[in-house]
Backbone atoms as SQL, in Angstrom:
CREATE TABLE atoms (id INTEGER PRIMARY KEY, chain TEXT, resi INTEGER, resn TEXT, atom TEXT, x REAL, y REAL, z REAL);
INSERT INTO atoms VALUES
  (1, 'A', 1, 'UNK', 'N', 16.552, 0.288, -7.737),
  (2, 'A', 1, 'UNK', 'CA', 15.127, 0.344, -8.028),
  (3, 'A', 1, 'UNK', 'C', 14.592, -1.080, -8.112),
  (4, 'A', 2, 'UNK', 'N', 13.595, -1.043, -7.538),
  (5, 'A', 2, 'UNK', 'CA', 12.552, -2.757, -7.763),
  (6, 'A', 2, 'UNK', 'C', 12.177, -2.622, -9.104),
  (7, 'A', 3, 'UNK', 'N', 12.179, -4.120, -9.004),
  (8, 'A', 3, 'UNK', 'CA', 12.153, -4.374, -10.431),
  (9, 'A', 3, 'UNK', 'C', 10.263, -4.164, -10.339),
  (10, 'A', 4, 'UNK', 'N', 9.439, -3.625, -12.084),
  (11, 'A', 4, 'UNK', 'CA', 8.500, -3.196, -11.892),
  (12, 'A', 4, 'UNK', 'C', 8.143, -1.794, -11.113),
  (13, 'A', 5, 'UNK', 'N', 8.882, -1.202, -10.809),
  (14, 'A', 5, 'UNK', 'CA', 8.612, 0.329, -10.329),
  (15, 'A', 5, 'UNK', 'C', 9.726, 0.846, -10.842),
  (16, 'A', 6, 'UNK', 'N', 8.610, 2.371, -10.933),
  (17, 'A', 6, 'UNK', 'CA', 10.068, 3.623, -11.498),
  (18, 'A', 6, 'UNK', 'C', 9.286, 4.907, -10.594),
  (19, 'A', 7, 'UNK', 'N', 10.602, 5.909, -10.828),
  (20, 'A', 7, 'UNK', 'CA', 10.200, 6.938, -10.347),
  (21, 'A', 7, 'UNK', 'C', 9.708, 8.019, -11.253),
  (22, 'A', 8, 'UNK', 'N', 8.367, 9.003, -11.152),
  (23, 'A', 8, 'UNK', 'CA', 7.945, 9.552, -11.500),
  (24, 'A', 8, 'UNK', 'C', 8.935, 11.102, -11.437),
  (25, 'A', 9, 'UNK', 'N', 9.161, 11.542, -12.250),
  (26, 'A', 9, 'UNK', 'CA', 9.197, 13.205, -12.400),
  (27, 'A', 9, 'UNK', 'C', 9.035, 13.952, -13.018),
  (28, 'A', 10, 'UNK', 'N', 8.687, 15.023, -12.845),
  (29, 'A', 10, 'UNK', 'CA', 8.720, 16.375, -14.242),
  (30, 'A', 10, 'UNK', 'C', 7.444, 16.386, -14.413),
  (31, 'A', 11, 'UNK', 'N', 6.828, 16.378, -15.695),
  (32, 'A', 11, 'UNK', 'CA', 6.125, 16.241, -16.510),
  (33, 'A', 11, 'UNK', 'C', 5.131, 14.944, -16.639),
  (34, 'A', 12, 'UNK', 'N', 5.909, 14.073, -16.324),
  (35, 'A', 12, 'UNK', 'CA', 5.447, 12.592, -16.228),
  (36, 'A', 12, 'UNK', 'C', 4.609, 12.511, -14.790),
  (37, 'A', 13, 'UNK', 'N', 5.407, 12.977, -14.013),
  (38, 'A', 13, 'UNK', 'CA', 4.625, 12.968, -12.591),
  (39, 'A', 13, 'UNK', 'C', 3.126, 13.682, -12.226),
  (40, 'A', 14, 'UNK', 'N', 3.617, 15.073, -12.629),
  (41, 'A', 14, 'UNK', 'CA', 2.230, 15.996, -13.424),
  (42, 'A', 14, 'UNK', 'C', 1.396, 15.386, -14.015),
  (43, 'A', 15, 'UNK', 'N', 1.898, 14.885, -15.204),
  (44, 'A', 15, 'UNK', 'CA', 0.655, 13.737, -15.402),
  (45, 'A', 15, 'UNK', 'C', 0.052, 12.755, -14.696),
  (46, 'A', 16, 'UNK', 'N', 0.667, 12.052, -14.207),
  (47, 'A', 16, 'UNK', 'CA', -0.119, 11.082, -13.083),
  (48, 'A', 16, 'UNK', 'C', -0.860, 11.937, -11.923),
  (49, 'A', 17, 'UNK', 'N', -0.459, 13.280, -11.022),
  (50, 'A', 17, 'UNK', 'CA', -1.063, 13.648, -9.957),
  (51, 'A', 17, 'UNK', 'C', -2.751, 14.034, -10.945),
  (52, 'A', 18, 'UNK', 'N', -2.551, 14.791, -12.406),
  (53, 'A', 18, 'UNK', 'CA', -3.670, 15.091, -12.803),
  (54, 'A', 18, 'UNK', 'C', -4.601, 14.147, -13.172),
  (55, 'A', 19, 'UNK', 'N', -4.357, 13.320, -13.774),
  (56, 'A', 19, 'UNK', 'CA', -5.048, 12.075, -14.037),
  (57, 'A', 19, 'UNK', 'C', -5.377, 11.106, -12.679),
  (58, 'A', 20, 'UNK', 'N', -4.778, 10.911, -11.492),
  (59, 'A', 20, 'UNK', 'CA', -5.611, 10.842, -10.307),
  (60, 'A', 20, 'UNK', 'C', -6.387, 11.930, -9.524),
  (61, 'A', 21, 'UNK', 'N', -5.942, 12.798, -9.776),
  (62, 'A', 21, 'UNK', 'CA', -7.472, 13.954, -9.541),
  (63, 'A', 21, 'UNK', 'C', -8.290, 14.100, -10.315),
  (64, 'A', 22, 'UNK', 'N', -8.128, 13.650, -11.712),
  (65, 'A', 22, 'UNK', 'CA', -9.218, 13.632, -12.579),
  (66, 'A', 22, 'UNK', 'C', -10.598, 12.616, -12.012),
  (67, 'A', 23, 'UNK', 'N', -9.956, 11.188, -12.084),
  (68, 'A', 23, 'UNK', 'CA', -10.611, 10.215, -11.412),
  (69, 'A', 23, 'UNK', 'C', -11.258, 10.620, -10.033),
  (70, 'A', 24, 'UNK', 'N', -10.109, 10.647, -9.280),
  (71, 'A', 24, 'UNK', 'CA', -10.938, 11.283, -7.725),
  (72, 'A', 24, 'UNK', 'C', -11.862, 12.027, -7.797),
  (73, 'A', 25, 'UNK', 'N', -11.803, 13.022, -8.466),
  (74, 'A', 25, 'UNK', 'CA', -13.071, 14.418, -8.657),
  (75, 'A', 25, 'UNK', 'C', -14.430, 13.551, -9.640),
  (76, 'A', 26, 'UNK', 'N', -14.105, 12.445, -10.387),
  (77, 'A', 26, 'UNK', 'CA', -14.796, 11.923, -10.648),
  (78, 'A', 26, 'UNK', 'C', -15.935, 11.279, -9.910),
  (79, 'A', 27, 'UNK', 'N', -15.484, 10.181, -9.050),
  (80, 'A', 27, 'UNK', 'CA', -15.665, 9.032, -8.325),
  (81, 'A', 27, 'UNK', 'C', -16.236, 9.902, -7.068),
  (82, 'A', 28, 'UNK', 'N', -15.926, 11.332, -7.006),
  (83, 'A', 28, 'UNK', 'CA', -16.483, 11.790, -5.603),
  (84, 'A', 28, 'UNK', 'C', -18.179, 12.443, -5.804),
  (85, 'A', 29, 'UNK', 'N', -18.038, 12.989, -7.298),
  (86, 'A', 29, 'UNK', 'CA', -18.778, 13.581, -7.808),
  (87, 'A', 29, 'UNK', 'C', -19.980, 12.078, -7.810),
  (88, 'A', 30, 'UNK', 'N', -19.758, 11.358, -8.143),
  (89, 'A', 30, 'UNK', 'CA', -20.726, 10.241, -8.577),
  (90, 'A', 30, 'UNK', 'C', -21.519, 9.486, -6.903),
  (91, 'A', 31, 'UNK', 'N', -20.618, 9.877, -5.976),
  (92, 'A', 31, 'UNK', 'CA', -21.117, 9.898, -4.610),
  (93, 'A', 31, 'UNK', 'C', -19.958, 8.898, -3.917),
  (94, 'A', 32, 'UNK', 'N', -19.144, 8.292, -4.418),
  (95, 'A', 32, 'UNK', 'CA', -17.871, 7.312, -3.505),
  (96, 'A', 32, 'UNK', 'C', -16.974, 8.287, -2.604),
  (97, 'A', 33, 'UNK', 'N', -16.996, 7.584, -1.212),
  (98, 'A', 33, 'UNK', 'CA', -16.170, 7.980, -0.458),
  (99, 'A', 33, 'UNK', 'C', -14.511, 7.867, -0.932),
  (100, 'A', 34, 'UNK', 'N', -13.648, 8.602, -0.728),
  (101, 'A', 34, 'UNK', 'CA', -12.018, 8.307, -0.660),
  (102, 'A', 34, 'UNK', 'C', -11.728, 7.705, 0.910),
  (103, 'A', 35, 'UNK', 'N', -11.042, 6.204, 0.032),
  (104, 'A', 35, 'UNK', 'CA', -10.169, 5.922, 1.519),
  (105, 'A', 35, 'UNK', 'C', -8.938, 5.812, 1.043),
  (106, 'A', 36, 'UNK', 'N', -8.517, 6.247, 2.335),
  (107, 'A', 36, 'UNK', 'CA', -7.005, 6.101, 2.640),
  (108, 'A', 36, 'UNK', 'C', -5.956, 5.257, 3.078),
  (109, 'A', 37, 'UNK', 'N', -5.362, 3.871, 2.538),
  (110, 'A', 37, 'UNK', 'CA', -5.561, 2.647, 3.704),
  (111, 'A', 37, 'UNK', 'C', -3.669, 2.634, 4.479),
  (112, 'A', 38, 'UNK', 'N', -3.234, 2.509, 5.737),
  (113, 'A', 38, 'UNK', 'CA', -1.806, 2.327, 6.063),
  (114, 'A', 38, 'UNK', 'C', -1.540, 1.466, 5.287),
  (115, 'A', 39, 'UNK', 'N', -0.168, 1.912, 5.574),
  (116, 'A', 39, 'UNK', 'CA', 0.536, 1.115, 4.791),
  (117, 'A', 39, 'UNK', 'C', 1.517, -0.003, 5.575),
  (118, 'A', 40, 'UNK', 'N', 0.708, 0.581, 7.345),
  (119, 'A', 40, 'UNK', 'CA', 1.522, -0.750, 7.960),
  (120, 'A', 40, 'UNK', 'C', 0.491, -1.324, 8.246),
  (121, 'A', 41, 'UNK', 'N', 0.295, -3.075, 8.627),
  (122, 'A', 41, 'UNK', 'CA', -0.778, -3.443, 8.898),
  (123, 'A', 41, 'UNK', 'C', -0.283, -4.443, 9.907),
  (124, 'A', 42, 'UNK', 'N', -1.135, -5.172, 10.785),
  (125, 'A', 42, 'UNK', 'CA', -1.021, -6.250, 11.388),
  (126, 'A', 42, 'UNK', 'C', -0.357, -7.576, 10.510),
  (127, 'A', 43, 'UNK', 'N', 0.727, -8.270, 10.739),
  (128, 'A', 43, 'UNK', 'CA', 1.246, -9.260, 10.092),
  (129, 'A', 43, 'UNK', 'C', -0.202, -10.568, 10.059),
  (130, 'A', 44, 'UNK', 'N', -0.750, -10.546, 11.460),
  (131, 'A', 44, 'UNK', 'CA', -1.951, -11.587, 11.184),
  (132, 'A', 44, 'UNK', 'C', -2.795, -11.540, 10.253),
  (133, 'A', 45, 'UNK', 'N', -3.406, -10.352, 10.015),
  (134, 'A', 45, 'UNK', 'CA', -4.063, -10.363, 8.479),
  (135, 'A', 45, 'UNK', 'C', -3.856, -10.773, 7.395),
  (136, 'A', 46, 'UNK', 'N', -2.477, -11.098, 7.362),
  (137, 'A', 46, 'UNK', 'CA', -2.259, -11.625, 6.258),
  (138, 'A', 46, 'UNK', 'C', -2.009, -13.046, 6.163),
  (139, 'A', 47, 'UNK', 'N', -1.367, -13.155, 7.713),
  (140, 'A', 47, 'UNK', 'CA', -1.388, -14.710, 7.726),
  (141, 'A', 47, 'UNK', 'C', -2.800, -15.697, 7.951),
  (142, 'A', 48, 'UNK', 'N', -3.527, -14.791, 8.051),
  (143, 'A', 48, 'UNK', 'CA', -4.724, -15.386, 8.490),
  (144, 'A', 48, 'UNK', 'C', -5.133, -15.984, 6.944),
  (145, 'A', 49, 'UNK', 'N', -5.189, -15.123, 5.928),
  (146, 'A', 49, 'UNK', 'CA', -5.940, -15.260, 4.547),
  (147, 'A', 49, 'UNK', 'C', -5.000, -16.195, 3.921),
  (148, 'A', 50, 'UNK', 'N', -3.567, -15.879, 3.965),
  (149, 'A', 50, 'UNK', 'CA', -2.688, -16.670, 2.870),
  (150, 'A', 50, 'UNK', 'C', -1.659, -17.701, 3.667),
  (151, 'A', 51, 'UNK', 'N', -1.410, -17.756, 4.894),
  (152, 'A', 51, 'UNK', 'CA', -1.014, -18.838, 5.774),
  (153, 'A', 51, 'UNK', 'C', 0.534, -18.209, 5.877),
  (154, 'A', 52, 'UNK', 'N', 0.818, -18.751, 7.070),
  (155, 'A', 52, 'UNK', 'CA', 2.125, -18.554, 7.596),
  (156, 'A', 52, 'UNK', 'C', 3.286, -18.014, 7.111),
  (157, 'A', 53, 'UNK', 'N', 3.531, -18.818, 5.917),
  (158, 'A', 53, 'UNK', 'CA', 4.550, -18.661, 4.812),
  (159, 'A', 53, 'UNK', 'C', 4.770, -17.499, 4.217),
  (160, 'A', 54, 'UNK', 'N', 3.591, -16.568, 4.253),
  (161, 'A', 54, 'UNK', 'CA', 3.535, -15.106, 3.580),
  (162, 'A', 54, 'UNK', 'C', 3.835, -14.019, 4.128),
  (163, 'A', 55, 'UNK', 'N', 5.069, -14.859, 5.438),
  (164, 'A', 55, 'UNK', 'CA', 5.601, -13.647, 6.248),
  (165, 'A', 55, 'UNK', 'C', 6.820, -13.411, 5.295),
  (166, 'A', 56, 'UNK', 'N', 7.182, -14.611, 5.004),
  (167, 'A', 56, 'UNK', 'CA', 8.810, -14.802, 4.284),
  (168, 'A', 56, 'UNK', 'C', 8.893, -13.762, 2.882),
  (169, 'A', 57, 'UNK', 'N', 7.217, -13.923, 2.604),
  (170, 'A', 57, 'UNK', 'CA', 7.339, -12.655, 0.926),
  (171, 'A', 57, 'UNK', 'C', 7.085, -11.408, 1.281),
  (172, 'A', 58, 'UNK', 'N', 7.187, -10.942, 2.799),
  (173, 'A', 58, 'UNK', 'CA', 7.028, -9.296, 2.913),
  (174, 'A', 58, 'UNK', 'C', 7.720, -8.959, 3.916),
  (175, 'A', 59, 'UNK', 'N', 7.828, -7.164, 3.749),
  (176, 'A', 59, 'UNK', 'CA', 8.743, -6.508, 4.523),
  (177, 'A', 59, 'UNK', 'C', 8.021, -6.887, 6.266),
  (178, 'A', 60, 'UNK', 'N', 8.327, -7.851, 7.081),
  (179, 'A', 60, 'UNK', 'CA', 7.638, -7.764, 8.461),
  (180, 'A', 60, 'UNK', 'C', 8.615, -7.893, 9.265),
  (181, 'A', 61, 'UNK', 'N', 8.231, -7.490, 10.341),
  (182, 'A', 61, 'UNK', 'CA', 8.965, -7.154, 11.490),
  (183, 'A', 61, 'UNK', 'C', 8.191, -6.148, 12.942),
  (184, 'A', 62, 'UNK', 'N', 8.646, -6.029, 14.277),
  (185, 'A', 62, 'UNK', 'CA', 8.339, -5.819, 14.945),
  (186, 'A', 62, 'UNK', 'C', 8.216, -4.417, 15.233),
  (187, 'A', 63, 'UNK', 'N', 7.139, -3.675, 15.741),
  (188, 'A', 63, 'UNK', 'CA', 7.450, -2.547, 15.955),
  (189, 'A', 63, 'UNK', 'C', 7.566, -2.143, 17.052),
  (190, 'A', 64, 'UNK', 'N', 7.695, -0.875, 17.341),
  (191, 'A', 64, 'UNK', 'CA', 8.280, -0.356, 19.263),
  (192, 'A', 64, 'UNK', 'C', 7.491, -1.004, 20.267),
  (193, 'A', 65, 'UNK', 'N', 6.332, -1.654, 19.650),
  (194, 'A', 65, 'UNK', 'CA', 5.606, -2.356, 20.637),
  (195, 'A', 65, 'UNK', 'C', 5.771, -3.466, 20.868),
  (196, 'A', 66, 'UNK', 'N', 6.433, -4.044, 20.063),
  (197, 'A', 66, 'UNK', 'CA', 6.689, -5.586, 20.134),
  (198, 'A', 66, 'UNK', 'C', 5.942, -6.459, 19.397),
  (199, 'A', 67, 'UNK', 'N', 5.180, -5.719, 18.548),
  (200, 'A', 67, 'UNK', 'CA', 3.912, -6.198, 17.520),
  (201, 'A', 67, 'UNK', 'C', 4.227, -6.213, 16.114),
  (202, 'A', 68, 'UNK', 'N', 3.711, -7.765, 15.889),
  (203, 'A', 68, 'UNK', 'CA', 4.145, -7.997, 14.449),
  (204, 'A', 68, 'UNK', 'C', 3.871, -7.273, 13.317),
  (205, 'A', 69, 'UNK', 'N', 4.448, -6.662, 12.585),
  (206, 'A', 69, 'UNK', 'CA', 3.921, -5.864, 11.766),
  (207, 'A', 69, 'UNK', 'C', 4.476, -6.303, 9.998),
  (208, 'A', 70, 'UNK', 'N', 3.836, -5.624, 9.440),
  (209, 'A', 70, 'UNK', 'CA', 4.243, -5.959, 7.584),
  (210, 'A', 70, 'UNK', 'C', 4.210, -4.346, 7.060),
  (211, 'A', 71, 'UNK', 'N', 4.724, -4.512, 5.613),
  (212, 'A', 71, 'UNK', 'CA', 4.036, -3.560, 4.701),
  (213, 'A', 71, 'UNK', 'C', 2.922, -3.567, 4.088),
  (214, 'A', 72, 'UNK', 'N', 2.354, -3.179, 3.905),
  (215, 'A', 72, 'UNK', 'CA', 1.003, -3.728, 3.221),
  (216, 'A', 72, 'UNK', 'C', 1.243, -4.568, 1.562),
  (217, 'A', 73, 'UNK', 'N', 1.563, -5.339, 1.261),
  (218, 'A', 73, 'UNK', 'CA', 1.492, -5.820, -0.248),
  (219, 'A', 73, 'UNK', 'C', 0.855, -5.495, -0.811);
């Protein structure tokens, strides 16, 4: 496990799915759209904002296309 994350189950998890539908049903009600964002993104986006170096702090690598890709941080 990464350090800073755990896994949700049972009861605990239940709680979190309800308490983000609480919010969501909130936030939709008040008129905000839900987005949804990938979770793979172009590696340039990121190098563009935080410079080169911020390939070395994320999961990146190439995909079937030959295109640089990341996880989203």
């Amino acid at each position: 496990m990464i350090r800073g994350t755990r896994v949700l189950t049972g009861n605990e998890a239940k709680l979190y799915t309800e308490v983000v539908s609480s919010i969501r049903g909130t936030l939709v009600g008040l008129g905000f759209d839900e987005v949804v964002l990938p979770s793979l993104w172009d590696q340039e986006t990121f190098i563009q904002k935080a410079g080169p170096e911020i390939v070395n702090q994320m999961w990146a690598f190439e995909d079937k296309g030959h295109r640089p890709v990341c996880l989203h941080p």
